[in-house]
Tab-separated table of C-alpha atoms and ligand atoms in Angstrom:
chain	number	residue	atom	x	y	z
A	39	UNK	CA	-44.148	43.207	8.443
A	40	UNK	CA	-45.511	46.410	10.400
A	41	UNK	CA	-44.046	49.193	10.969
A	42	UNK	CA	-42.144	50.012	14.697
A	43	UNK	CA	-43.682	52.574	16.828
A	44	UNK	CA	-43.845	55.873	15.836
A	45	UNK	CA	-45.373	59.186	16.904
A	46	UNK	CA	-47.788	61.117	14.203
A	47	UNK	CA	-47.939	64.703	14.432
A	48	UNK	CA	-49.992	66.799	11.655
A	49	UNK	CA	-48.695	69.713	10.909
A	50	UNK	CA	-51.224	72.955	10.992
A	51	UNK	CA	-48.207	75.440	8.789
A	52	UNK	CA	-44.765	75.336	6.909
A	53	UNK	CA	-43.688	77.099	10.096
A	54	UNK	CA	-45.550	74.321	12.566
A	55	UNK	CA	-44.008	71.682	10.450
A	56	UNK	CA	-40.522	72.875	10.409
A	57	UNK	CA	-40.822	73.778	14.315
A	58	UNK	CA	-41.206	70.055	14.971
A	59	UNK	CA	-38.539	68.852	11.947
A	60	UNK	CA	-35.901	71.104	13.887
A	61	UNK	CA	-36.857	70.070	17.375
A	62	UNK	CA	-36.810	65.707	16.118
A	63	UNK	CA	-33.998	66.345	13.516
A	64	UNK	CA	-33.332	62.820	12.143
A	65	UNK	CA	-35.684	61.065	14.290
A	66	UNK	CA	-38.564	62.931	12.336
A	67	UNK	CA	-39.875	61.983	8.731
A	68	UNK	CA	-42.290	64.454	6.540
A	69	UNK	CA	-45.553	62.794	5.494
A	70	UNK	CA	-46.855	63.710	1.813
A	71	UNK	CA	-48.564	60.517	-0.016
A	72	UNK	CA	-46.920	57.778	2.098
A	73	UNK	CA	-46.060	55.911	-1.026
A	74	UNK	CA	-42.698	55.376	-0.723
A	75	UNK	CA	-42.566	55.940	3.474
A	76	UNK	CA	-45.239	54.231	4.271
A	77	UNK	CA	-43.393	50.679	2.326
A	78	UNK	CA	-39.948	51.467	3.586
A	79	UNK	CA	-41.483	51.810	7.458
A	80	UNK	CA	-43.609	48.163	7.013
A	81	UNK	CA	-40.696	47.182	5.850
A	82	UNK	CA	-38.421	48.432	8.491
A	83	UNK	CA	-36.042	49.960	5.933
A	84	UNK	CA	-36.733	53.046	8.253
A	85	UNK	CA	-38.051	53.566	11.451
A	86	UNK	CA	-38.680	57.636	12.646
A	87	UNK	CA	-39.868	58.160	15.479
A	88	UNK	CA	-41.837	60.762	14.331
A	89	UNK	CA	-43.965	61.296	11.609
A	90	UNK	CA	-44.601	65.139	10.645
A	91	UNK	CA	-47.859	64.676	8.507
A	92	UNK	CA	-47.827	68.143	6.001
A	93	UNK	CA	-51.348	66.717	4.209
A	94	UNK	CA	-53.393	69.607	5.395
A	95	UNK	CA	-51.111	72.540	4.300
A	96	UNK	CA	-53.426	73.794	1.730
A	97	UNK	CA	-50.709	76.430	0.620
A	98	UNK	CA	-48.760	73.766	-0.514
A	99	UNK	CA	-50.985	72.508	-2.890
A	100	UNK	CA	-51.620	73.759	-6.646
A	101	UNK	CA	-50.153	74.740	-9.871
A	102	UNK	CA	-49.944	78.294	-11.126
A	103	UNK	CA	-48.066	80.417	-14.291
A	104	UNK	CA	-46.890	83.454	-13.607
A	105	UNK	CA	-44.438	85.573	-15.367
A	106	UNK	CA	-43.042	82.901	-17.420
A	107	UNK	CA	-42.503	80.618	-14.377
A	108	UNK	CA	-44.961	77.697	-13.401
A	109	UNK	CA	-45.105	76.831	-9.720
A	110	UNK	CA	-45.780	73.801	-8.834
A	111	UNK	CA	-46.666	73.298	-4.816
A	112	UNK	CA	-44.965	70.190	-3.026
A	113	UNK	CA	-48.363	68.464	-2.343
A	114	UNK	CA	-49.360	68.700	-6.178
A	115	UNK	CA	-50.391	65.178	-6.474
A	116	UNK	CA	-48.852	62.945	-9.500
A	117	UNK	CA	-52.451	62.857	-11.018
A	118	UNK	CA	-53.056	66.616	-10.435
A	119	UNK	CA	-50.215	66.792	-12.838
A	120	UNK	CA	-51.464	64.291	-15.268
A	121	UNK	CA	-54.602	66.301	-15.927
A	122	UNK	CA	-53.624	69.477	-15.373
A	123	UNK	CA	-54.183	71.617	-18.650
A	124	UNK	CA	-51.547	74.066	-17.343
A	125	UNK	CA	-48.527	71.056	-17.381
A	126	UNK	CA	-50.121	70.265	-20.448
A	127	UNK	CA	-49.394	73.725	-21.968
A	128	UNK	CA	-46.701	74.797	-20.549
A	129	UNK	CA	-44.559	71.864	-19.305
A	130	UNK	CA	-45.849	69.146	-21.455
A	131	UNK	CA	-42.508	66.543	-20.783
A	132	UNK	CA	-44.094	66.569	-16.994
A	133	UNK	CA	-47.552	65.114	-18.601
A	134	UNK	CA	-45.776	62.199	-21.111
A	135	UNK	CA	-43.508	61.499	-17.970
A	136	UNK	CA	-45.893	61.265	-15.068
A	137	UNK	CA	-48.380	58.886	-16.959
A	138	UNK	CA	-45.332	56.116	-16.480
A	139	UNK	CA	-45.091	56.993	-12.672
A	140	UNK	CA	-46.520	53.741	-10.842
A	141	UNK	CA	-50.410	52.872	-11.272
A	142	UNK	CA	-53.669	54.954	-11.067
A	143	UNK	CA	-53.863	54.258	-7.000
A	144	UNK	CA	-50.168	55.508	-6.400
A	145	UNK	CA	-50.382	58.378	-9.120
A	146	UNK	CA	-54.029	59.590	-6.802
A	147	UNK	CA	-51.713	59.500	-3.382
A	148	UNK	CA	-48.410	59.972	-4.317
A	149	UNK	CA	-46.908	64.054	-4.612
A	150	UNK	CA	-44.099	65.683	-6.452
A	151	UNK	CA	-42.701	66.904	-3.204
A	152	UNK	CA	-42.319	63.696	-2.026
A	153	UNK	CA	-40.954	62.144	-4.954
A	154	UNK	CA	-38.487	64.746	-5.750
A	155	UNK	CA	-37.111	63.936	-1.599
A	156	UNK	CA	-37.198	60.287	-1.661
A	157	UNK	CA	-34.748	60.887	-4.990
A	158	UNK	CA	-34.826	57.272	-6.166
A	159	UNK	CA	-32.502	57.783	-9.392
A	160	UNK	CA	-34.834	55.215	-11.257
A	161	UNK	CA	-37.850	57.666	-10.846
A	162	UNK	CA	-39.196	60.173	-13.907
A	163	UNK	CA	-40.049	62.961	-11.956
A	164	UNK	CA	-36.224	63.851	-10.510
A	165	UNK	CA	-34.812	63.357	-14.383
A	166	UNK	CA	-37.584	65.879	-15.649
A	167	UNK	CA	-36.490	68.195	-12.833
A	168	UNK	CA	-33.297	68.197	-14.358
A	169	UNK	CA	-34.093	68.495	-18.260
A	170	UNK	CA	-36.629	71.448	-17.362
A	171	UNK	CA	-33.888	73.230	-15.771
A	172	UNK	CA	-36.521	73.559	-12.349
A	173	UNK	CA	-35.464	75.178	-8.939
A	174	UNK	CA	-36.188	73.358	-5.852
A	175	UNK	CA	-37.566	75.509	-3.457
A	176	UNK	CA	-36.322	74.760	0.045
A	177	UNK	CA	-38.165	76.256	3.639
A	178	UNK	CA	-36.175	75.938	6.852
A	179	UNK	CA	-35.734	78.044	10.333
A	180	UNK	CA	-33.483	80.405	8.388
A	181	UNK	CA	-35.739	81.135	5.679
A	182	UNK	CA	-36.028	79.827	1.744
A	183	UNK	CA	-34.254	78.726	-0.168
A	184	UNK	CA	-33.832	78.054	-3.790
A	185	UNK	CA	-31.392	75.019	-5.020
A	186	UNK	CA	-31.378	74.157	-8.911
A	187	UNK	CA	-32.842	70.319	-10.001
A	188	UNK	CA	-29.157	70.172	-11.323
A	189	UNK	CA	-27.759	70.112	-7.765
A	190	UNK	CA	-30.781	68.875	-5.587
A	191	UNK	CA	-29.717	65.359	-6.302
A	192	UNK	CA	-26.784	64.325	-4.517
A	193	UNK	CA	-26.816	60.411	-4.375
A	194	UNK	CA	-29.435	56.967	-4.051
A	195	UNK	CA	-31.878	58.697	-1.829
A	196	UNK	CA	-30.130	61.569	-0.931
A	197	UNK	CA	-30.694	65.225	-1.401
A	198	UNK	CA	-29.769	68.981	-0.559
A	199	UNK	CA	-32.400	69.017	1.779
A	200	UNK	CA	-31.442	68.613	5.425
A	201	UNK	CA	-34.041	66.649	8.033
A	202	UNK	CA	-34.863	70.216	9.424
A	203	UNK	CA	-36.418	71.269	5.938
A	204	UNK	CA	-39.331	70.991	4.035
A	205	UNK	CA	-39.582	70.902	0.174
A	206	UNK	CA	-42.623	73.065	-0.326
A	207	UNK	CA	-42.232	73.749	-4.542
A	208	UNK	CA	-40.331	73.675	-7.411
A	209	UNK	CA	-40.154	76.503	-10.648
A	210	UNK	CA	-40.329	75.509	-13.948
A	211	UNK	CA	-39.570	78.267	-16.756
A	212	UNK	CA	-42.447	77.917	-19.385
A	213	UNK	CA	-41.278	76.299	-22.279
A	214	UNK	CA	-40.345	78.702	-25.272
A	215	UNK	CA	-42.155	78.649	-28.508
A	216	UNK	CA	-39.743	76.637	-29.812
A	217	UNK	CA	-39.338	74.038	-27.738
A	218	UNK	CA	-39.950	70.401	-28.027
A	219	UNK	CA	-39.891	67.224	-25.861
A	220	UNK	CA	-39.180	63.796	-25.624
A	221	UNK	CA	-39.997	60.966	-22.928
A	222	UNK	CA	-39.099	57.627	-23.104
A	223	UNK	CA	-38.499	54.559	-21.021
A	224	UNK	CA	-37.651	50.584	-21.061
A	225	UNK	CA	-39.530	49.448	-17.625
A	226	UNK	CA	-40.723	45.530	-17.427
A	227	UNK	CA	-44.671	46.361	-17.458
A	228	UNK	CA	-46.341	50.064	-17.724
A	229	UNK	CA	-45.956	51.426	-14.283
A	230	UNK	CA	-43.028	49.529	-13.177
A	231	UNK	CA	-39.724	51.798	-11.861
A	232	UNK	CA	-37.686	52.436	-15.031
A	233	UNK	CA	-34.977	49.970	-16.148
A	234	UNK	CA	-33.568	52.905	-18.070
A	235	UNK	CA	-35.135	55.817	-19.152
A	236	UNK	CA	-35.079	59.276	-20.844
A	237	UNK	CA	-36.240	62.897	-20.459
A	238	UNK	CA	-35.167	65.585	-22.903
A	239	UNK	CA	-36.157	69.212	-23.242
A	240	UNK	CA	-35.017	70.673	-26.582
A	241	UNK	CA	-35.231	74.242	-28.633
A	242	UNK	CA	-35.542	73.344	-32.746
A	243	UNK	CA	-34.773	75.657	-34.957
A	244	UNK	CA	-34.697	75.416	-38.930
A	245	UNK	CA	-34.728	71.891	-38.595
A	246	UNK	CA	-31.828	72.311	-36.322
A	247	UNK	CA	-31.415	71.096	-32.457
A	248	UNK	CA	-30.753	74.716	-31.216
A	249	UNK	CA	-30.410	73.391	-27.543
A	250	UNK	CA	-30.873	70.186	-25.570
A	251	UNK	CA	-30.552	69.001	-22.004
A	252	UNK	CA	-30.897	64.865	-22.426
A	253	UNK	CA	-31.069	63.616	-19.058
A	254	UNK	CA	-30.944	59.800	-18.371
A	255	UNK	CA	-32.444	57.809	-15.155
A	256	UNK	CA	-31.753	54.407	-13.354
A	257	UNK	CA	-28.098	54.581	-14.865
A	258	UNK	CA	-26.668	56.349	-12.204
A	259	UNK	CA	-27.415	57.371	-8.675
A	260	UNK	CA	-28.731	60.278	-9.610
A	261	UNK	CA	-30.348	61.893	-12.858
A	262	UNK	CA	-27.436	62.464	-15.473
A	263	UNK	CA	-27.540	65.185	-17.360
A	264	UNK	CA	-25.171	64.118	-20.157
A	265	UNK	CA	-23.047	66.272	-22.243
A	266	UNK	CA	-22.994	63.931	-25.109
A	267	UNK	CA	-25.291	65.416	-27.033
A	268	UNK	CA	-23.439	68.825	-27.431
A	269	UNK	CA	-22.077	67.793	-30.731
A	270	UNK	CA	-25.404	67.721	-31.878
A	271	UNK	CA	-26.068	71.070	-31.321
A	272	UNK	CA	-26.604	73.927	-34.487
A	273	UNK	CA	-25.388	71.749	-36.749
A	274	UNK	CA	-26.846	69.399	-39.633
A	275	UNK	CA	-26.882	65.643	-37.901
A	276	UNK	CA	-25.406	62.800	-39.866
A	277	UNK	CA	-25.942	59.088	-38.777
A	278	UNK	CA	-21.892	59.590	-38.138
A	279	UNK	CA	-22.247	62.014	-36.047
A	280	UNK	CA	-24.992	60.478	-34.395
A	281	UNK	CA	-22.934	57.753	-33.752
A	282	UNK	CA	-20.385	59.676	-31.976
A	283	UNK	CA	-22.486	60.994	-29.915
A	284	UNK	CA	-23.723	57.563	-28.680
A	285	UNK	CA	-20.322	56.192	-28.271
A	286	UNK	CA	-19.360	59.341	-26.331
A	287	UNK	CA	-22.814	58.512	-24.055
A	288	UNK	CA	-21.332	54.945	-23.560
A	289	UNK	CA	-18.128	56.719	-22.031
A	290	UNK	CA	-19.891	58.951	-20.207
A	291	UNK	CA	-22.236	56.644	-18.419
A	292	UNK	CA	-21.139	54.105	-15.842
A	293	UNK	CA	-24.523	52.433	-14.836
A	294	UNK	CA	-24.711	50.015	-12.121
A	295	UNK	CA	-25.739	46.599	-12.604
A	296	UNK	CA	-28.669	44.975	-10.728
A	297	UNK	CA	-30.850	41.950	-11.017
A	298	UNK	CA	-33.087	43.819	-13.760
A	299	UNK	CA	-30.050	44.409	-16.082
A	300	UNK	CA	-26.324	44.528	-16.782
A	301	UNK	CA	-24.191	47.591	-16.919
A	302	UNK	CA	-23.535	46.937	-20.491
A	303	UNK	CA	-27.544	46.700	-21.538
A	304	UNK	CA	-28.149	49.949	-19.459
A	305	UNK	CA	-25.657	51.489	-21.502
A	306	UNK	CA	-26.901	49.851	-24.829
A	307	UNK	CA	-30.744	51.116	-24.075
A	308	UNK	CA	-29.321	54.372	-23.415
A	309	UNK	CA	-27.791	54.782	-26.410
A	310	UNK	CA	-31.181	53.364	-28.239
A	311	UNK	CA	-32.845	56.652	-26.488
A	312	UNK	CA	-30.621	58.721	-27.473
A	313	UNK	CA	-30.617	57.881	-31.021
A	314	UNK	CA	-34.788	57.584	-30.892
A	315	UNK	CA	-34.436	61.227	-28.935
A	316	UNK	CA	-32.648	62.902	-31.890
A	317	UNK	CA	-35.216	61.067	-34.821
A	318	UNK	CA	-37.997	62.144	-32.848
A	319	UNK	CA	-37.441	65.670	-32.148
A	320	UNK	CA	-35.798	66.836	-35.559
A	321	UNK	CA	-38.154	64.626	-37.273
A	322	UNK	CA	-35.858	62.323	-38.709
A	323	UNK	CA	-36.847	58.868	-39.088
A	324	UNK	CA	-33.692	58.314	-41.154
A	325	UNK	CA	-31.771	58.853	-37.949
A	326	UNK	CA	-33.659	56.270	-36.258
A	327	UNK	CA	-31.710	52.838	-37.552
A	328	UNK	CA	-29.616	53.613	-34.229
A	329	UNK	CA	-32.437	53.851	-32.019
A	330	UNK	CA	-33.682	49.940	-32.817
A	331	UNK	CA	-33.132	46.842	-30.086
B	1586	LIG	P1	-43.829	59.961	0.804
B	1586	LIG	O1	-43.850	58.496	0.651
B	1586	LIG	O2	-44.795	60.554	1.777
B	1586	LIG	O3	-42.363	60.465	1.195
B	1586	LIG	C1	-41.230	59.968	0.502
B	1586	LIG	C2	-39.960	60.529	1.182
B	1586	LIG	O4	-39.827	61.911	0.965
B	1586	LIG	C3	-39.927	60.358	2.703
B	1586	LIG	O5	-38.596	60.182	3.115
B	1586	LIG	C4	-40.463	61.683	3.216
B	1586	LIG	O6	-40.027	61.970	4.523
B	1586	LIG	C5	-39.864	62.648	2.206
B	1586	LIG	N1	-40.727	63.803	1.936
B	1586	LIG	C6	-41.975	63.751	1.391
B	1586	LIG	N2	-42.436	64.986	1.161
B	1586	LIG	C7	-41.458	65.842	1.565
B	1586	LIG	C8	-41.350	67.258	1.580
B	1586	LIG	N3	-42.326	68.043	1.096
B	1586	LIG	N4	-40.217	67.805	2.079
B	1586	LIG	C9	-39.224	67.009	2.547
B	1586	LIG	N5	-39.272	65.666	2.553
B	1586	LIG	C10	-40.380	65.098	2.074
B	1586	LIG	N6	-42.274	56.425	-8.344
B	1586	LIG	C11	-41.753	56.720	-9.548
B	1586	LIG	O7	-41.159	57.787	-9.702
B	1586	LIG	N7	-41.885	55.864	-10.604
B	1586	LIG	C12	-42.523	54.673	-10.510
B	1586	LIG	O8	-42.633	53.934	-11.492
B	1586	LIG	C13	-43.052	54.311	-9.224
B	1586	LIG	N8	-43.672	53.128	-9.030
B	1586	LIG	C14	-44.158	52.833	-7.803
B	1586	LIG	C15	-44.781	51.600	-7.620
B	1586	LIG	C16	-45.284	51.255	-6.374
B	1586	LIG	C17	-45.943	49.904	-6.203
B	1586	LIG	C18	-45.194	52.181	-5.272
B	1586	LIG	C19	-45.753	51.838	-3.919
B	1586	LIG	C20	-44.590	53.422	-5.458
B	1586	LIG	C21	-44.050	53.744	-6.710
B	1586	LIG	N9	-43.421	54.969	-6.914
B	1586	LIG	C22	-42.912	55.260	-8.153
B	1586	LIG	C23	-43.269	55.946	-5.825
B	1586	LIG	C24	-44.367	56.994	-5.859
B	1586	LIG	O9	-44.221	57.804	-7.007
B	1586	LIG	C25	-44.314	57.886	-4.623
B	1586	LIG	O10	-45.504	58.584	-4.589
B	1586	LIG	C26	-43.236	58.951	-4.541
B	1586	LIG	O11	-41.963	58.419	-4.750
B	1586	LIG	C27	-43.185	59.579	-3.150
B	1586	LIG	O12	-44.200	60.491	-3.047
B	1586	LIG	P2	-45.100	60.541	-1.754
B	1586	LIG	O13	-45.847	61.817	-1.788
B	1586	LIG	O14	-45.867	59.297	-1.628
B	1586	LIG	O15	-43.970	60.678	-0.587
């Protein structure tokens, strides 16, 4: 199928671009790699009337660290971020997660602004978001401004942002000293959309898990940051207590079922990453009996 009709206007600013998103409102969509648009348009899943193409805003391109903060711009491709030796340092979940986003050509078009919008809850980047504890920053006729990951995601493709704003970055806080990571996911081949996957940003201290935001994707229709691994927290971990915390993930979670998988084996391979999670980050291969199929 081919897209209906549409209008294509590139934008030469932020300001230029959100001058035409406010004047077309709904009827507009923003432009960044087309990898998601481009497929729902062709297949008629959408049809703007407008398309507000932001590809030659330089300013909202690029990586930078400063003060503790790294800024990522909204047209940062995904394979800027793969071999960027900034991410690397300083946000290294972002590098393990974005080599399972898509394939080589999508990962060379596709952009972390656009990503984060199109919010499908079985994407990496949006569940990173989350577990790095990143701001969303927002530009609109009134000005910026700045919503936390936690909050951005609102539902199955749907967002704080309105159709009369642009995403133009996000904020991560450079990861402490202490901090450690963990990225996993179950997908069909390398590259496919998750069937459920994990992103986890933790603080270990003393061979203790000092802090940890475990954030699971494609269980829900959003990322969910879960609380279940609170219990976990300063404290010496047992396999018990592991296993609490799984059965309190299994209560917590309520993932929908789809052709890929049931609600029950979303909830069983979450549990699995949890349990894999904990081994891998304190170090604990003991702990990871829970974590096999
Ligand atoms: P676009 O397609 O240009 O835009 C997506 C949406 O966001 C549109 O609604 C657009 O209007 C809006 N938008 C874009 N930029 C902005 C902005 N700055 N401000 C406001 N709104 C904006 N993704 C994954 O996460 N994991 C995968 O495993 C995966 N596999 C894929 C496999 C295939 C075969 C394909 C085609 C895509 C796959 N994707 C996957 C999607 C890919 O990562 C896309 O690049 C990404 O979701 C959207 O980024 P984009 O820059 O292409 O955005």
């Amino acid at each position: 199928m081919k897209a209906s009709a549409f209008s294509y206007a590139r934008a030469t600013s932020v300001g230029n671009a959100i001058e035409l998103l406010v004047a077309h409102g709904e009827r507009a969509k923003v432009l960044s790699g087309g990898q998601s648009l481009m497929p729902a348009m062709n297949l008629r899943l959408v049809a703007p009337e407008l398309i507000v193409d932001i590809g030659d805003i330089n300013e909202l391109r690029g990586i930078a660290v400063r003060g503790g903060v790294v800024t990522i711009g909204a047209l940062t491709r995904h394979a800027d971020l793969l071999k960027s030796p900034e991410i690397a340092a300083h946000a290294p979940l972002l590098t393990d997660a974005v080599a399972h986003v898509a394939h080589p050509a999508i990962r060379n078009r596709g952009t972390i602004g656009g990503s984060l919008a199109h919010a499908d809850p079985a994407s990496e980047l949006p569940a990173c978001m989350v577990a790095l504890n990143a701001t969303i920053i927002i530009s609109g006729s009134a000005g910026e401004r700045r919503v936390p990951a936690r909050d951005f995601f609102t539902g199955i493709y749907e967002t704080a942002l309105s159709a009369q704003e642009l995403l133009v970055a996000v904020e991560l806080p450079v990861a402490p000293k202490k901090s450690a990571h963990f990225f996993c996911e179950f997908a069909r081949r390398h590259g496919d959309y998750a069937i459920v996957g994990m992103a986890a940003q933790a603080i270990v201290e003393n061979d203790l898990l000092a802090d940890l935001r475990p954030v699971f994707f494609a269980v829900g229709n959003r990322p969910v940051l879960a609380n279940a691994g609170a219990k976990l927290l300063k404290t010496s971990v047992t396999p018990a207590l592991l296993s609490e915390a799984s059965d309190d993930l299994g209560e917590e979670l309520d993932p929908p079922e789809d052709q890929q998988a049931s609600s029950s084996m979303r909830r069983h391979l979450a549990k699995v990453l949890l349990a894999r999670c904990v081994s891998a980050l304190l170090g604990r291969p003991d702990l990871s009996a829970g974590g096999s199929l």
